[in-house]
Amino acid sequence: MKRFAAGVSRGIARVTGSALGPYQTAAVRIGFAATWLLFLLRELPHRQELYGPDGPWSWDLARQLTADNHAFTVLMWSDSQAWFESVYALAVLSGALLLVGWRTRTMSVLFMVGVLSLQNRSVFMGDGGDNVIHLMAIYLVFTRCGQVWSLDERRARRARAARARGRQPRPDRAGPVLWVVLGLALAVATGAGRISGAWLALWGLWAVQALWWYVVRRAPHAEPRMLLDVVANLVHNAALLVIMAEACLIYSTAGWYKIQGSRWQDGTAVYYPLHLDYFSPWPALSDLLSAHGVIVLLVTYGTVATQVAFPFTLLNRRVKNVLLAAMMTEHAMIAVVLGLPFFSLAMIAADAVFLPTSFLRRLGGWAARARGRVATSGARIPLPGPRRPRPPTEEPAEAPEASPTV
């Protein structure tokens, strides 16, 4: 009994004392931000047809649909072209800033607003990958996803280094300015009746950010700061658990539904998408794969077995890592063979929550070394300027003695 109580105490201390999975949540943040940003940039020439006021799904139809399902989208606030372009630009900017980890608490909220606004504007334009991004954008708001691999972490590290040298870190001006601007925007939207119901929680997030800034500034080592850290850790760990459960639910439901299909049962399900023009960006490659029945059979049965078994492999770390590598490889093949890059990127980003910390640290080290080599090779080497011709009557100057340190 004492051993059980001690284990429970250690578990509670770990859950409340730290935000678990900092590298995993950073990988999820980077993965989904990059996926959404690349999608928006690729569809930039087609944004009007997808989400604009002149798209096939008109603004009036979208307003009727959102009035029935109560989906949140700021694109329904106005049907003007300028408003649409502003929202699209905000979605691109928030995705880029969340990717590099600048003000991740604020950017995660703006990222969620951008994702929900565009996707709920034209719900029939999405696919499974869009649904995953839709859900994960909400979950990321509750995580502390900027602990590593972010500009926030670098700023905090520099502040700690300044204090260690006995210096006062530079005051944070961007944070309060951003908070005031967003507060004014919320006030205008609320006064106009655009924000109501559950989305009044945006005011709660805005107030929590103000409380956090005040406590950190006034009492960085007092009990209120410790309490805020405990609450933030609990919320983060709960959101991390939800992300993991969501990924398991996606794979388990997909696998069990496949089992019920006759084409998956006889091992021919993979054959048919390879012969659809929409899913054949490389017809020669599709024909090559579909020409081998054994490969089609193995891929079909392997997909079902992997998806059904994955939630159960979490109990064994080695088996989980092997199966995780197989699933990521499968999604990479889907991106190339079936021409679904953003769906595959979204699923790989969701899978990243299960990657081992040791691997992610090595991956971060490789990225840092690669960035250092690029920075070193790109550094400019000063070239000597043109020599001024010496007058013919001028005596040559004596060469200076070589410095012993050269």
PDB file of N, CA and C in Angstrom, residues 165-236:
ATOM      1  N   ARG A 165      24.512  36.926 -15.521  1.00  0.00           N
ATOM      2  CA  ARG A 165      25.634  37.879 -15.569  1.00  0.00           C
ATOM      3  C   ARG A 165      25.381  39.114 -14.738  1.00  0.00           C
ATOM      4  N   GLY A 166      24.241  39.160 -14.035  1.00  0.00           N
ATOM      5  CA  GLY A 166      23.926  40.306 -13.197  1.00  0.00           C
ATOM      6  C   GLY A 166      23.331  41.473 -13.954  1.00  0.00           C
ATOM      7  N   ARG A 167      22.837  41.221 -15.152  1.00  0.00           N
ATOM      8  CA  ARG A 167      22.251  42.279 -15.962  1.00  0.00           C
ATOM      9  C   ARG A 167      20.740  42.122 -16.022  1.00  0.00           C
ATOM     10  N   GLN A 168      20.061  43.212 -16.271  1.00  0.00           N
ATOM     11  CA  GLN A 168      18.616  43.185 -16.412  1.00  0.00           C
ATOM     12  C   GLN A 168      18.256  42.884 -17.859  1.00  0.00           C
ATOM     13  N   PRO A 169      17.450  41.851 -18.106  1.00  0.00           N
ATOM     14  CA  PRO A 169      17.092  41.552 -19.503  1.00  0.00           C
ATOM     15  C   PRO A 169      16.291  42.676 -20.122  1.00  0.00           C
ATOM     16  N   ARG A 170      16.307  42.717 -21.421  1.00  0.00           N
ATOM     17  CA  ARG A 170      15.577  43.760 -22.139  1.00  0.00           C
ATOM     18  C   ARG A 170      14.084  43.640 -21.872  1.00  0.00           C
ATOM     19  N   PRO A 171      13.416  44.759 -21.638  1.00  0.00           N
ATOM     20  CA  PRO A 171      11.968  44.692 -21.363  1.00  0.00           C
ATOM     21  C   PRO A 171      11.186  44.204 -22.573  1.00  0.00           C
ATOM     22  N   ASP A 172      10.120  43.491 -22.295  1.00  0.00           N
ATOM     23  CA  ASP A 172       9.267  42.945 -23.347  1.00  0.00           C
ATOM     24  C   ASP A 172       8.247  43.999 -23.764  1.00  0.00           C
ATOM     25  N   ARG A 173       8.404  44.519 -24.952  1.00  0.00           N
ATOM     26  CA  ARG A 173       7.468  45.517 -25.472  1.00  0.00           C
ATOM     27  C   ARG A 173       6.498  44.924 -26.483  1.00  0.00           C
ATOM     28  N   ALA A 174       6.953  43.930 -27.217  1.00  0.00           N
ATOM     29  CA  ALA A 174       6.087  43.348 -28.246  1.00  0.00           C
ATOM     30  C   ALA A 174       4.880  42.647 -27.636  1.00  0.00           C
ATOM     31  N   GLY A 175       5.089  41.959 -26.493  1.00  0.00           N
ATOM     32  CA  GLY A 175       3.992  41.237 -25.863  1.00  0.00           C
ATOM     33  C   GLY A 175       2.843  42.134 -25.432  1.00  0.00           C
ATOM     34  N   PRO A 176       3.094  43.185 -24.636  1.00  0.00           N
ATOM     35  CA  PRO A 176       1.997  44.076 -24.252  1.00  0.00           C
ATOM     36  C   PRO A 176       1.317  44.763 -25.431  1.00  0.00           C
ATOM     37  N   VAL A 177       2.091  45.167 -26.451  1.00  0.00           N
ATOM     38  CA  VAL A 177       1.483  45.807 -27.613  1.00  0.00           C
ATOM     39  C   VAL A 177       0.553  44.833 -28.337  1.00  0.00           C
ATOM     40  N   LEU A 178       1.010  43.594 -28.498  1.00  0.00           N
ATOM     41  CA  LEU A 178       0.179  42.580 -29.145  1.00  0.00           C
ATOM     42  C   LEU A 178      -1.080  42.311 -28.334  1.00  0.00           C
ATOM     43  N   TRP A 179      -0.932  42.290 -27.015  1.00  0.00           N
ATOM     44  CA  TRP A 179      -2.081  42.039 -26.143  1.00  0.00           C
ATOM     45  C   TRP A 179      -3.107  43.166 -26.255  1.00  0.00           C
ATOM     46  N   VAL A 180      -2.651  44.413 -26.289  1.00  0.00           N
ATOM     47  CA  VAL A 180      -3.562  45.563 -26.392  1.00  0.00           C
ATOM     48  C   VAL A 180      -4.285  45.552 -27.736  1.00  0.00           C
ATOM     49  N   VAL A 181      -3.557  45.278 -28.813  1.00  0.00           N
ATOM     50  CA  VAL A 181      -4.172  45.274 -30.142  1.00  0.00           C
ATOM     51  C   VAL A 181      -5.247  44.195 -30.232  1.00  0.00           C
ATOM     52  N   LEU A 182      -4.948  43.009 -29.746  1.00  0.00           N
ATOM     53  CA  LEU A 182      -5.929  41.932 -29.793  1.00  0.00           C
ATOM     54  C   LEU A 182      -7.112  42.217 -28.877  1.00  0.00           C
ATOM     55  N   GLY A 183      -6.864  42.862 -27.746  1.00  0.00           N
ATOM     56  CA  GLY A 183      -7.966  43.240 -26.866  1.00  0.00           C
ATOM     57  C   GLY A 183      -8.911  44.222 -27.521  1.00  0.00           C
ATOM     58  N   LEU A 184      -8.355  45.188 -28.223  1.00  0.00           N
ATOM     59  CA  LEU A 184      -9.199  46.143 -28.939  1.00  0.00           C
ATOM     60  C   LEU A 184     -10.007  45.444 -30.040  1.00  0.00           C
ATOM     61  N   ALA A 185      -9.355  44.497 -30.745  1.00  0.00           N
ATOM     62  CA  ALA A 185     -10.075  43.765 -31.787  1.00  0.00           C
ATOM     63  C   ALA A 185     -11.216  42.934 -31.201  1.00  0.00           C
ATOM     64  N   LEU A 186     -10.962  42.297 -30.057  1.00  0.00           N
ATOM     65  CA  LEU A 186     -12.029  41.537 -29.398  1.00  0.00           C
ATOM     66  C   LEU A 186     -13.163  42.444 -28.943  1.00  0.00           C
ATOM     67  N   ALA A 187     -12.805  43.607 -28.426  1.00  0.00           N
ATOM     68  CA  ALA A 187     -13.838  44.537 -27.957  1.00  0.00           C
ATOM     69  C   ALA A 187     -14.721  45.002 -29.111  1.00  0.00           C
ATOM     70  N   VAL A 188     -14.105  45.311 -30.243  1.00  0.00           N
ATOM     71  CA  VAL A 188     -14.883  45.754 -31.403  1.00  0.00           C
ATOM     72  C   VAL A 188     -15.786  44.630 -31.901  1.00  0.00           C
ATOM     73  N   ALA A 189     -15.233  43.401 -31.992  1.00  0.00           N
ATOM     74  CA  ALA A 189     -16.028  42.271 -32.479  1.00  0.00           C
ATOM     75  C   ALA A 189     -17.167  41.941 -31.528  1.00  0.00           C
ATOM     76  N   THR A 190     -16.900  42.008 -30.220  1.00  0.00           N
ATOM     77  CA  THR A 190     -17.948  41.716 -29.243  1.00  0.00           C
ATOM     78  C   THR A 190     -19.031  42.793 -29.263  1.00  0.00           C
ATOM     79  N   GLY A 191     -18.602  44.054 -29.352  1.00  0.00           N
ATOM     80  CA  GLY A 191     -19.579  45.138 -29.412  1.00  0.00           C
ATOM     81  C   GLY A 191     -20.459  45.067 -30.639  1.00  0.00           C
ATOM     82  N   ALA A 192     -19.910  44.541 -31.746  1.00  0.00           N
ATOM     83  CA  ALA A 192     -20.701  44.406 -32.973  1.00  0.00           C
ATOM     84  C   ALA A 192     -21.550  43.149 -32.982  1.00  0.00           C
ATOM     85  N   GLY A 193     -21.482  42.362 -31.904  1.00  0.00           N
ATOM     86  CA  GLY A 193     -22.273  41.145 -31.824  1.00  0.00           C
ATOM     87  C   GLY A 193     -21.726  39.989 -32.623  1.00  0.00           C
ATOM     88  N   ARG A 194     -20.436  40.038 -32.998  1.00  0.00           N
ATOM     89  CA  ARG A 194     -19.855  38.979 -33.815  1.00  0.00           C
ATOM     90  C   ARG A 194     -19.367  37.800 -32.981  1.00  0.00           C
ATOM     91  N   ILE A 195     -19.049  38.030 -31.721  1.00  0.00           N
ATOM     92  CA  ILE A 195     -18.548  36.972 -30.846  1.00  0.00           C
ATOM     93  C   ILE A 195     -19.576  36.730 -29.755  1.00  0.00           C
ATOM     94  N   SER A 196     -20.048  35.527 -29.665  1.00  0.00           N
ATOM     95  CA  SER A 196     -21.048  35.182 -28.667  1.00  0.00           C
ATOM     96  C   SER A 196     -20.960  33.701 -28.368  1.00  0.00           C
ATOM     97  N   GLY A 197     -21.681  33.278 -27.367  1.00  0.00           N
ATOM     98  CA  GLY A 197     -21.731  31.865 -27.034  1.00  0.00           C
ATOM     99  C   GLY A 197     -20.407  31.340 -26.534  1.00  0.00           C
ATOM    100  N   ALA A 198     -20.037  30.157 -27.010  1.00  0.00           N
ATOM    101  CA  ALA A 198     -18.811  29.517 -26.539  1.00  0.00           C
ATOM    102  C   ALA A 198     -17.563  30.296 -26.927  1.00  0.00           C
ATOM    103  N   TRP A 199     -17.655  31.106 -27.996  1.00  0.00           N
ATOM    104  CA  TRP A 199     -16.470  31.812 -28.447  1.00  0.00           C
ATOM    105  C   TRP A 199     -16.141  33.031 -27.602  1.00  0.00           C
ATOM    106  N   LEU A 200     -16.968  33.306 -26.597  1.00  0.00           N
ATOM    107  CA  LEU A 200     -16.572  34.302 -25.595  1.00  0.00           C
ATOM    108  C   LEU A 200     -15.390  33.817 -24.781  1.00  0.00           C
ATOM    109  N   ALA A 201     -15.035  32.513 -24.926  1.00  0.00           N
ATOM    110  CA  ALA A 201     -13.843  31.988 -24.256  1.00  0.00           C
ATOM    111  C   ALA A 201     -12.575  32.679 -24.744  1.00  0.00           C
ATOM    112  N   LEU A 202     -12.636  33.318 -25.915  1.00  0.00           N
ATOM    113  CA  LEU A 202     -11.481  34.084 -26.366  1.00  0.00           C
ATOM    114  C   LEU A 202     -11.132  35.201 -25.387  1.00  0.00           C
ATOM    115  N   TRP A 203     -12.152  35.773 -24.762  1.00  0.00           N
ATOM    116  CA  TRP A 203     -11.895  36.782 -23.727  1.00  0.00           C
ATOM    117  C   TRP A 203     -11.181  36.146 -22.539  1.00  0.00           C
ATOM    118  N   GLY A 204     -11.544  34.899 -22.207  1.00  0.00           N
ATOM    119  CA  GLY A 204     -10.868  34.214 -21.117  1.00  0.00           C
ATOM    120  C   GLY A 204      -9.401  33.986 -21.416  1.00  0.00           C
ATOM    121  N   LEU A 205      -9.082  33.586 -22.633  1.00  0.00           N
ATOM    122  CA  LEU A 205      -7.677  33.408 -23.011  1.00  0.00           C
ATOM    123  C   LEU A 205      -6.926  34.725 -22.965  1.00  0.00           C
ATOM    124  N   TRP A 206      -7.586  35.794 -23.384  1.00  0.00           N
ATOM    125  CA  TRP A 206      -6.956  37.112 -23.349  1.00  0.00           C
ATOM    126  C   TRP A 206      -6.695  37.541 -21.906  1.00  0.00           C
ATOM    127  N   ALA A 207      -7.642  37.290 -21.012  1.00  0.00           N
ATOM    128  CA  ALA A 207      -7.463  37.673 -19.603  1.00  0.00           C
ATOM    129  C   ALA A 207      -6.389  36.818 -18.928  1.00  0.00           C
ATOM    130  N   VAL A 208      -6.323  35.537 -19.249  1.00  0.00           N
ATOM    131  CA  VAL A 208      -5.294  34.674 -18.672  1.00  0.00           C
ATOM    132  C   VAL A 208      -3.910  35.134 -19.083  1.00  0.00           C
ATOM    133  N   GLN A 209      -3.767  35.559 -20.330  1.00  0.00           N
ATOM    134  CA  GLN A 209      -2.474  36.051 -20.785  1.00  0.00           C
ATOM    135  C   GLN A 209      -2.068  37.297 -20.005  1.00  0.00           C
ATOM    136  N   ALA A 210      -3.021  38.192 -19.732  1.00  0.00           N
ATOM    137  CA  ALA A 210      -2.716  39.380 -18.939  1.00  0.00           C
ATOM    138  C   ALA A 210      -2.326  39.007 -17.521  1.00  0.00           C
ATOM    139  N   LEU A 211      -3.040  38.064 -16.926  1.00  0.00           N
ATOM    140  CA  LEU A 211      -2.715  37.622 -15.575  1.00  0.00           C
ATOM    141  C   LEU A 211      -1.331  37.004 -15.518  1.00  0.00           C
ATOM    142  N   TRP A 212      -1.002  36.187 -16.499  1.00  0.00           N
ATOM    143  CA  TRP A 212       0.318  35.540 -16.538  1.00  0.00           C
ATOM    144  C   TRP A 212       1.424  36.581 -16.627  1.00  0.00           C
ATOM    145  N   TRP A 213       1.255  37.567 -17.514  1.00  0.00           N
ATOM    146  CA  TRP A 213       2.277  38.599 -17.669  1.00  0.00           C
ATOM    147  C   TRP A 213       2.448  39.392 -16.376  1.00  0.00           C
ATOM    148  N   TYR A 214       1.360  39.727 -15.710  1.00  0.00           N
ATOM    149  CA  TYR A 214       1.449  40.527 -14.486  1.00  0.00           C
ATOM    150  C   TYR A 214       2.144  39.760 -13.364  1.00  0.00           C
ATOM    151  N   VAL A 215       1.786  38.485 -13.201  1.00  0.00           N
ATOM    152  CA  VAL A 215       2.390  37.694 -12.126  1.00  0.00           C
ATOM    153  C   VAL A 215       3.876  37.484 -12.374  1.00  0.00           C
ATOM    154  N   VAL A 216       4.241  37.174 -13.625  1.00  0.00           N
ATOM    155  CA  VAL A 216       5.650  36.963 -13.942  1.00  0.00           C
ATOM    156  C   VAL A 216       6.451  38.242 -13.726  1.00  0.00           C
ATOM    157  N   ARG A 217       5.857  39.371 -14.004  1.00  0.00           N
ATOM    158  CA  ARG A 217       6.565  40.640 -13.861  1.00  0.00           C
ATOM    159  C   ARG A 217       6.668  41.080 -12.408  1.00  0.00           C
ATOM    160  N   ARG A 218       5.597  40.874 -11.633  1.00  0.00           N
ATOM    161  CA  ARG A 218       5.570  41.391 -10.270  1.00  0.00           C
ATOM    162  C   ARG A 218       6.057  40.390  -9.219  1.00  0.00           C
ATOM    163  N   ALA A 219       5.768  39.124  -9.439  1.00  0.00           N
ATOM    164  CA  ALA A 219       6.137  38.117  -8.428  1.00  0.00           C
ATOM    165  C   ALA A 219       6.618  36.854  -9.127  1.00  0.00           C
ATOM    166  N   PRO A 220       7.816  36.904  -9.745  1.00  0.00           N
ATOM    167  CA  PRO A 220       8.267  35.762 -10.535  1.00  0.00           C
ATOM    168  C   PRO A 220       8.578  34.520  -9.714  1.00  0.00           C
ATOM    169  N   HIS A 221       8.793  34.659  -8.400  1.00  0.00           N
ATOM    170  CA  HIS A 221       9.149  33.500  -7.580  1.00  0.00           C
ATOM    171  C   HIS A 221       8.169  33.285  -6.424  1.00  0.00           C
ATOM    172  N   ALA A 222       7.030  33.942  -6.472  1.00  0.00           N
ATOM    173  CA  ALA A 222       6.067  33.828  -5.379  1.00  0.00           C
ATOM    174  C   ALA A 222       5.084  32.693  -5.659  1.00  0.00           C
ATOM    175  N   GLU A 223       4.200  32.464  -4.679  1.00  0.00           N
ATOM    176  CA  GLU A 223       3.236  31.363  -4.791  1.00  0.00           C
ATOM    177  C   GLU A 223       2.256  31.522  -5.963  1.00  0.00           C
ATOM    178  N   PRO A 224       1.789  32.746  -6.292  1.00  0.00           N
ATOM    179  CA  PRO A 224       0.902  32.857  -7.460  1.00  0.00           C
ATOM    180  C   PRO A 224       1.539  32.348  -8.747  1.00  0.00           C
ATOM    181  N   ARG A 225       2.835  32.612  -8.940  1.00  0.00           N
ATOM    182  CA  ARG A 225       3.507  32.099 -10.134  1.00  0.00           C
ATOM    183  C   ARG A 225       3.569  30.579 -10.099  1.00  0.00           C
ATOM    184  N   MET A 226       3.847  30.002  -8.960  1.00  0.00           N
ATOM    185  CA  MET A 226       3.888  28.550  -8.834  1.00  0.00           C
ATOM    186  C   MET A 226       2.518  27.937  -9.136  1.00  0.00           C
ATOM    187  N   LEU A 227       1.459  28.597  -8.670  1.00  0.00           N
ATOM    188  CA  LEU A 227       0.110  28.106  -8.934  1.00  0.00           C
ATOM    189  C   LEU A 227      -0.210  28.162 -10.424  1.00  0.00           C
ATOM    190  N   LEU A 228       0.168  29.249 -11.076  1.00  0.00           N
ATOM    191  CA  LEU A 228      -0.070  29.352 -12.511  1.00  0.00           C
ATOM    192  C   LEU A 228       0.694  28.269 -13.273  1.00  0.00           C
ATOM    193  N   ASP A 229       1.913  27.985 -12.845  1.00  0.00           N
ATOM    194  CA  ASP A 229       2.691  26.931 -13.504  1.00  0.00           C
ATOM    195  C   ASP A 229       2.024  25.571 -13.339  1.00  0.00           C
ATOM    196  N   VAL A 230       1.503  25.303 -12.147  1.00  0.00           N
ATOM    197  CA  VAL A 230       0.834  24.019 -11.909  1.00  0.00           C
ATOM    198  C   VAL A 230      -0.401  23.884 -12.804  1.00  0.00           C
ATOM    199  N   VAL A 231      -1.209  24.950 -12.870  1.00  0.00           N
ATOM    200  CA  VAL A 231      -2.418  24.906 -13.707  1.00  0.00           C
ATOM    201  C   VAL A 231      -2.045  24.757 -15.183  1.00  0.00           C
ATOM    202  N   ALA A 232      -1.035  25.503 -15.616  1.00  0.00           N
ATOM    203  CA  ALA A 232      -0.613  25.409 -17.015  1.00  0.00           C
ATOM    204  C   ALA A 232      -0.085  24.016 -17.343  1.00  0.00           C
ATOM    205  N   ASN A 233       0.660  23.420 -16.412  1.00  0.00           N
ATOM    206  CA  ASN A 233       1.166  22.067 -16.643  1.00  0.00           C
ATOM    207  C   ASN A 233       0.029  21.055 -16.727  1.00  0.00           C
ATOM    208  N   LEU A 234      -0.955  21.198 -15.864  1.00  0.00           N
ATOM    209  CA  LEU A 234      -2.094  20.274 -15.898  1.00  0.00           C
ATOM    210  C   LEU A 234      -2.855  20.397 -17.213  1.00  0.00           C
ATOM    211  N   VAL A 235      -3.105  21.626 -17.648  1.00  0.00           N
ATOM    212  CA  VAL A 235      -3.829  21.833 -18.907  1.00  0.00           C
ATOM    213  C   VAL A 235      -3.009  21.290 -20.071  1.00  0.00           C
ATOM    214  N   HIS A 236      -1.714  21.559 -20.070  1.00  0.00           N
ATOM    215  CA  HIS A 236      -0.841  21.066 -21.141  1.00  0.00           C
ATOM    216  C   HIS A 236      -0.850  19.543 -21.197  1.00  0.00           C
TER     217      HIS A 236
END
